[in-house]
Amino acid sequence: MNEWVRRWMVVLGLCLLPTASLAGAAGEPEAVPAEDYPLMDEVVSSKFLSSQTRVVVMERSTTTRLNPEDERLPSLALFEEGGFFEFRLPPDLVRNFIFNNQRPYKLESRFAFGVRYRFVSGDGSEELETRRLGPDTGLYPVQNVEPSDSVDRLIFSRVGRTVKGDQALVYVANLRPDSTGAGFLFWLRWGNGKWWVFDSDVVWVARPNRGTLESP
């Protein structure tokens, strides 16, 4: 069978697949790559956890927005407008961040920041299971957790990297039940065999008793 015939047979086979199967495959978000999690772990551990934290609540899907009140996807124009890190970010880092965040991805149970965590969906409904890392990696319900013992809720972007892979950028928002919160960009660097947060920039802040978000 020549190559031309083989290719057309493949195309014909795809056309004969059930429409529902194709729609289901297209509708399922792709999983966040495993290499993103160590950077997210570092951000959570160094910037959000305290000695009292018992559970972290996280949005299951990554976000494609740097501001809850701005529907625009990340773009070069948006970074120029925001002036993040006083324009010190490497251009290839910004481009890769933008490329990786044009659509949402699904977070999986790959975090290793040392405390329990729970996923929620965009409408606030909870998946009533959390992950404990260690010898026992089973899923189980969290009970009797006080609000002061939790971080609620973190929303992540995908991670962007430089071409050399020695710098990274990730957005994390912290939305609380009382409608306060903030969104941050974290600039990470690789050194001494690990990732560490080199700098951070506040993208927006929601204060108590105010209906709109503010730029810092």
Short mmCIF file of C-alpha atoms in Angstrom, two decimals:
data_model
loop_
_atom_site.label_atom_id
_atom_site.label_comp_id
_atom_site.label_asym_id
_atom_site.label_seq_id
_atom_site.Cartn_x
_atom_site.Cartn_y
_atom_site.Cartn_z
CA MET A 1 0.00 0.00 0.00
CA ASN A 2 1.52 3.33 -1.02
CA GLU A 3 1.75 6.29 1.36
CA TRP A 4 -0.97 8.31 -0.40
CA VAL A 5 -3.56 5.53 -0.04
CA ARG A 6 -2.58 4.90 3.57
CA ARG A 7 -3.10 8.55 4.53
CA TRP A 8 -6.55 8.70 2.92
CA MET A 9 -7.59 5.53 4.76
CA VAL A 10 -6.61 7.18 8.04
CA VAL A 11 -8.66 10.30 7.17
CA LEU A 12 -11.65 8.17 6.17
CA GLY A 13 -11.44 6.22 9.44
CA LEU A 14 -11.49 9.46 11.45
CA CYS A 15 -14.54 10.66 9.52
CA LEU A 16 -16.40 7.47 10.41
CA LEU A 17 -15.83 7.84 14.16
CA PRO A 18 -19.00 8.60 16.17
CA THR A 19 -19.57 12.33 16.56
CA ALA A 20 -20.19 11.93 20.30
CA SER A 21 -16.80 10.29 20.80
CA LEU A 22 -15.02 13.13 19.05
CA ALA A 23 -16.94 15.75 21.04
CA GLY A 24 -16.17 13.99 24.31
CA ALA A 25 -12.46 13.86 23.54
CA ALA A 26 -12.43 17.52 22.50
CA GLY A 27 -14.32 18.58 25.63
CA GLU A 28 -11.97 16.96 28.13
CA PRO A 29 -9.23 19.40 29.25
CA GLU A 30 -5.68 18.20 28.86
CA ALA A 31 -3.85 17.43 32.11
CA VAL A 32 -1.23 19.82 33.46
CA PRO A 33 2.23 18.36 32.69
CA ALA A 34 3.99 16.69 35.61
CA GLU A 35 6.93 19.09 35.39
CA ASP A 36 4.71 22.03 36.44
CA TYR A 37 3.94 20.67 39.90
CA PRO A 38 7.34 21.18 41.61
CA LEU A 39 7.11 24.90 40.81
CA MET A 40 3.55 25.14 42.08
CA ASP A 41 4.62 23.25 45.22
CA GLU A 42 7.36 25.79 45.86
CA VAL A 43 4.95 28.73 45.49
CA VAL A 44 2.34 27.18 47.80
CA SER A 45 4.92 26.17 50.41
CA SER A 46 6.79 29.46 50.52
CA LYS A 47 3.95 31.94 50.00
CA PHE A 48 0.66 30.47 51.23
CA LEU A 49 1.21 27.83 53.91
CA SER A 50 1.57 28.52 57.61
CA SER A 51 2.30 26.23 60.53
CA GLN A 52 -1.47 26.07 61.19
CA THR A 53 -2.52 25.09 57.66
CA ARG A 54 -4.26 21.72 57.55
CA VAL A 55 -5.87 21.78 54.09
CA VAL A 56 -5.55 23.74 50.85
CA VAL A 57 -8.55 24.23 48.55
CA MET A 58 -7.71 24.54 44.86
CA GLU A 59 -9.57 25.13 41.63
CA ARG A 60 -9.44 21.97 39.52
CA SER A 61 -8.90 23.81 36.20
CA THR A 62 -6.14 26.29 35.47
CA THR A 63 -7.18 29.83 34.65
CA THR A 64 -6.64 31.74 31.41
CA ARG A 65 -7.28 35.13 33.01
CA LEU A 66 -4.96 37.32 35.04
CA ASN A 67 -7.89 39.24 36.53
CA PRO A 68 -11.35 37.87 37.42
CA GLU A 69 -12.94 40.98 35.91
CA ASP A 70 -10.97 40.91 32.65
CA GLU A 71 -12.00 38.30 30.05
CA ARG A 72 -8.90 38.76 27.90
CA LEU A 73 -6.46 35.92 27.42
CA PRO A 74 -2.82 36.56 28.35
CA SER A 75 -1.06 38.49 25.60
CA LEU A 76 1.97 40.67 25.00
CA ALA A 77 -0.34 43.70 25.06
CA LEU A 78 -1.67 42.66 28.47
CA PHE A 79 1.86 42.34 29.87
CA GLU A 80 2.79 45.72 28.42
CA GLU A 81 -0.30 47.26 29.96
CA GLY A 82 0.35 45.68 33.36
CA GLY A 83 4.05 46.57 33.45
CA PHE A 84 4.68 43.47 35.58
CA PHE A 85 8.06 43.30 37.35
CA GLU A 86 8.86 46.69 35.79
CA PHE A 87 9.33 44.98 32.40
CA ARG A 88 12.27 42.90 33.66
CA LEU A 89 10.86 39.51 32.61
CA PRO A 90 12.82 37.77 29.83
CA PRO A 91 10.86 38.02 26.56
CA ASP A 92 11.02 34.27 25.91
CA LEU A 93 9.59 33.63 29.39
CA VAL A 94 6.64 35.93 28.70
CA ARG A 95 6.00 34.36 25.29
CA ASN A 96 6.01 30.81 26.71
CA PHE A 97 3.68 31.81 29.56
CA ILE A 98 1.26 33.36 27.07
CA PHE A 99 1.42 30.29 24.79
CA ASN A 100 0.74 27.88 27.67
CA ASN A 101 -2.26 29.81 28.97
CA GLN A 102 -4.52 30.15 25.95
CA ARG A 103 -6.80 27.36 27.24
CA PRO A 104 -7.50 25.70 30.61
CA TYR A 105 -5.81 22.50 31.77
CA LYS A 106 -6.83 20.03 34.45
CA LEU A 107 -4.88 19.73 37.69
CA GLU A 108 -4.26 16.23 39.01
CA SER A 109 -3.28 14.83 42.41
CA ARG A 110 0.45 15.41 41.93
CA PHE A 111 1.10 18.11 44.55
CA ALA A 112 3.69 17.48 47.25
CA PHE A 113 3.64 20.57 49.50
CA GLY A 114 3.06 18.50 52.62
CA VAL A 115 -0.53 19.12 53.70
CA ARG A 116 -3.91 17.84 52.56
CA TYR A 117 -5.63 19.46 49.62
CA ARG A 118 -9.04 19.46 48.00
CA PHE A 119 -10.22 20.40 44.51
CA VAL A 120 -13.32 22.48 43.73
CA SER A 121 -15.01 23.36 40.46
CA GLY A 122 -15.66 26.82 39.07
CA ASP A 123 -19.17 27.02 40.52
CA GLY A 124 -17.83 26.33 44.01
CA SER A 125 -19.00 22.72 44.25
CA GLU A 126 -16.50 20.54 46.05
CA GLU A 127 -15.03 17.20 45.18
CA LEU A 128 -15.34 15.68 48.63
CA GLU A 129 -11.94 14.07 48.63
CA THR A 130 -8.46 15.24 49.42
CA ARG A 131 -4.99 13.90 48.89
CA ARG A 132 -2.51 13.15 51.67
CA LEU A 133 1.00 12.54 50.38
CA GLY A 134 3.27 10.05 52.05
CA PRO A 135 3.13 6.29 52.69
CA ASP A 136 -0.68 6.42 52.59
CA THR A 137 -1.67 8.17 49.36
CA GLY A 138 -5.36 7.27 49.46
CA LEU A 139 -8.16 9.77 49.03
CA TYR A 140 -10.40 10.46 52.00
CA PRO A 141 -12.88 13.11 53.26
CA VAL A 142 -11.66 16.03 55.32
CA GLN A 143 -13.72 16.68 58.43
CA ASN A 144 -13.71 19.30 61.17
CA VAL A 145 -11.41 21.72 59.37
CA GLU A 146 -11.84 25.30 60.58
CA PRO A 147 -11.58 28.20 58.09
CA SER A 148 -8.50 29.46 59.91
CA ASP A 149 -6.81 26.11 59.23
CA SER A 150 -7.26 26.24 55.47
CA VAL A 151 -6.10 28.15 52.40
CA ASP A 152 -9.23 28.84 50.32
CA ARG A 153 -9.10 28.93 47.31
CA LEU A 154 -6.02 28.89 45.08
CA ILE A 155 -6.35 29.21 41.32
CA PHE A 156 -3.29 28.43 39.19
CA SER A 157 -2.20 29.19 35.67
CA ARG A 158 0.04 26.93 33.64
CA VAL A 159 3.74 27.51 34.16
CA GLY A 160 5.81 29.38 31.57
CA ARG A 161 9.56 28.80 31.15
CA THR A 162 12.55 30.35 29.44
CA VAL A 163 14.16 28.49 26.55
CA LYS A 164 17.06 27.50 28.83
CA GLY A 165 14.62 26.22 31.45
CA ASP A 166 16.30 28.19 34.23
CA GLN A 167 13.47 30.67 34.91
CA ALA A 168 9.71 30.23 35.22
CA LEU A 169 6.54 32.26 35.66
CA VAL A 170 3.22 31.23 37.20
CA TYR A 171 0.07 33.11 38.18
CA VAL A 172 -1.78 32.21 41.39
CA ALA A 173 -4.99 33.80 42.66
CA ASN A 174 -6.27 33.43 46.22
CA LEU A 175 -10.06 33.93 46.40
CA ARG A 176 -11.55 33.76 49.90
CA PRO A 177 -15.16 33.04 50.94
CA ASP A 178 -15.62 36.67 52.08
CA SER A 179 -14.92 37.86 48.49
CA THR A 180 -11.51 39.26 49.42
CA GLY A 181 -8.34 38.03 47.81
CA ALA A 182 -5.55 38.84 45.39
CA GLY A 183 -3.81 37.63 42.26
CA PHE A 184 -0.04 37.28 41.98
CA LEU A 185 2.60 36.54 39.38
CA PHE A 186 5.53 34.54 40.75
CA TRP A 187 8.91 34.66 39.02
CA LEU A 188 10.99 31.60 39.85
CA ARG A 189 14.59 30.67 39.19
CA TRP A 190 16.48 27.40 39.23
CA GLY A 191 19.55 27.19 41.46
CA ASN A 192 21.34 24.70 43.71
CA GLY A 193 19.21 21.89 42.38
CA LYS A 194 15.80 23.40 43.13
CA TRP A 195 13.27 26.04 42.14
CA TRP A 196 12.86 29.11 44.34
CA VAL A 197 10.70 32.25 44.17
CA PHE A 198 12.94 35.06 42.96
CA ASP A 199 10.28 37.79 42.91
CA SER A 200 6.52 38.34 42.91
CA ASP A 201 4.15 40.99 41.64
CA VAL A 202 0.58 41.77 42.72
CA VAL A 203 -1.81 41.82 39.75
CA TRP A 204 -5.05 42.69 41.56
CA VAL A 205 -6.48 43.02 45.09
CA ALA A 206 -10.07 42.63 46.34
CA ARG A 207 -10.64 44.39 49.65
CA PRO A 208 -13.51 43.98 52.16
CA ASN A 209 -16.73 45.90 51.46
CA ARG A 210 -15.67 46.91 47.97
CA GLY A 211 -17.41 45.60 44.91
CA THR A 212 -14.59 45.98 42.41
CA LEU A 213 -11.03 44.77 42.13
CA GLU A 214 -8.13 47.16 42.43
CA SER A 215 -4.73 47.26 40.85
CA PRO A 216 -1.96 47.62 43.44
#
